[in-house]
Amino acid sequence: MLKMLLCLFSAMLLAVALLQMRQQHLEISYRNNRLYGRIDHSKAQLWNQQMQIAVYTAPNAIARTVGDHALDMVPIAPLPGQKAHWISPAKLPDAD
């Protein structure tokens, strides 16, 4: 009789421990899914921001903005007089 009660008690403890572990697994899975959802949402926001930056910094948009505001854009450094060939550095004006 004592062995049977001991086996029954052990089985109940194992069942409770198993149910607790299953509950923890479900809770962790739920949190993981929520976290991945937030990551996907952040990726979508980042993608939209990158797209907006690309639209606003496109060459035609910059040219239109400069033209609309009548800005006189002057290069910081003077432009080279001739185009250099990438194979022959002798054609570079600064090459020695």
Coordinates of C-alpha atoms in Angstrom, one line a residue:
M1 CA 0.0 0.0 0.0
L2 CA 2.8 2.4 0.8
K3 CA 4.6 1.7 -2.5
M4 CA 1.4 2.4 -4.4
L5 CA 0.8 5.7 -2.6
L6 CA 4.4 6.6 -3.2
C7 CA 4.1 5.8 -6.9
L8 CA 0.8 7.7 -7.2
F9 CA 2.4 10.8 -5.4
S10 CA 5.4 10.6 -7.7
A11 CA 3.2 10.4 -10.7
M12 CA 1.2 13.4 -9.6
L13 CA 4.4 15.4 -9.0
L14 CA 5.7 14.5 -12.4
A15 CA 2.4 15.5 -14.0
V16 CA 2.4 18.8 -12.2
A17 CA 6.0 19.5 -13.2
L18 CA 5.2 18.5 -16.8
L19 CA 2.2 20.8 -16.9
Q20 CA 4.2 23.7 -15.5
M21 CA 7.0 23.1 -18.1
R22 CA 4.4 23.0 -20.9
Q23 CA 2.9 26.3 -19.6
Q24 CA 6.3 27.9 -19.6
H25 CA 6.9 26.7 -23.1
L26 CA 3.6 28.2 -24.3
E27 CA 4.4 31.5 -22.5
I28 CA 7.9 31.7 -24.1
S29 CA 6.4 30.9 -27.5
Y30 CA 3.9 33.7 -27.2
R31 CA 6.5 36.2 -26.1
N32 CA 8.8 35.1 -29.0
N33 CA 6.0 35.6 -31.5
R34 CA 5.2 39.0 -30.1
L35 CA 8.9 40.0 -30.3
Y36 CA 9.2 38.8 -33.9
G37 CA 6.1 40.8 -34.7
R38 CA 7.7 43.9 -33.3
I39 CA 10.9 43.2 -35.2
D40 CA 8.9 42.9 -38.5
H41 CA 7.1 46.1 -37.7
S42 CA 10.4 47.9 -37.1
K43 CA 11.9 46.5 -40.3
A44 CA 8.9 47.8 -42.2
Q45 CA 9.3 51.3 -40.7
L46 CA 13.0 51.3 -41.5
W47 CA 12.3 50.2 -45.1
N48 CA 9.7 53.1 -45.5
Q49 CA 12.2 55.6 -44.1
Q50 CA 15.0 54.3 -46.4
M51 CA 12.5 54.6 -49.3
Q52 CA 11.6 58.2 -48.4
I53 CA 15.3 59.1 -48.0
A54 CA 16.0 57.6 -51.5
V55 CA 13.1 59.6 -53.0
Y56 CA 14.1 62.9 -51.4
T57 CA 17.8 62.5 -52.3
A58 CA 17.3 61.4 -55.9
P59 CA 19.2 63.5 -58.4
N60 CA 16.1 64.8 -60.1
A61 CA 14.5 65.8 -56.7
I62 CA 17.7 67.6 -55.7
A63 CA 17.9 69.4 -59.0
R64 CA 14.2 70.4 -58.8
T65 CA 14.7 71.7 -55.2
V66 CA 17.8 73.7 -56.2
G67 CA 16.0 75.1 -59.2
D68 CA 12.8 76.0 -57.2
H69 CA 14.7 77.9 -54.6
A70 CA 17.2 79.6 -57.0
L71 CA 20.2 78.4 -55.0
D72 CA 23.6 79.1 -56.6
M73 CA 25.4 75.9 -56.0
V74 CA 29.2 76.2 -56.3
P75 CA 31.6 73.3 -56.0
I76 CA 33.9 73.3 -53.0
A77 CA 36.9 72.2 -55.0
P78 CA 37.6 73.2 -58.6
L79 CA 36.7 70.6 -61.2
P80 CA 39.6 68.9 -63.0
G81 CA 40.3 70.2 -66.5
Q82 CA 40.5 66.8 -68.1
K83 CA 39.1 63.4 -67.2
A84 CA 41.7 61.0 -65.9
H85 CA 41.9 57.5 -67.2
W86 CA 41.8 54.9 -64.4
I87 CA 44.5 52.7 -66.0
S88 CA 47.1 55.4 -66.7
P89 CA 47.8 57.7 -63.7
A90 CA 50.1 59.7 -65.9
K91 CA 47.1 61.5 -67.3
L92 CA 46.2 62.7 -63.8
P93 CA 47.0 66.4 -63.3
D94 CA 48.2 65.7 -59.7
A95 CA 50.2 62.6 -60.4
D96 CA 54.0 62.9 -60.0

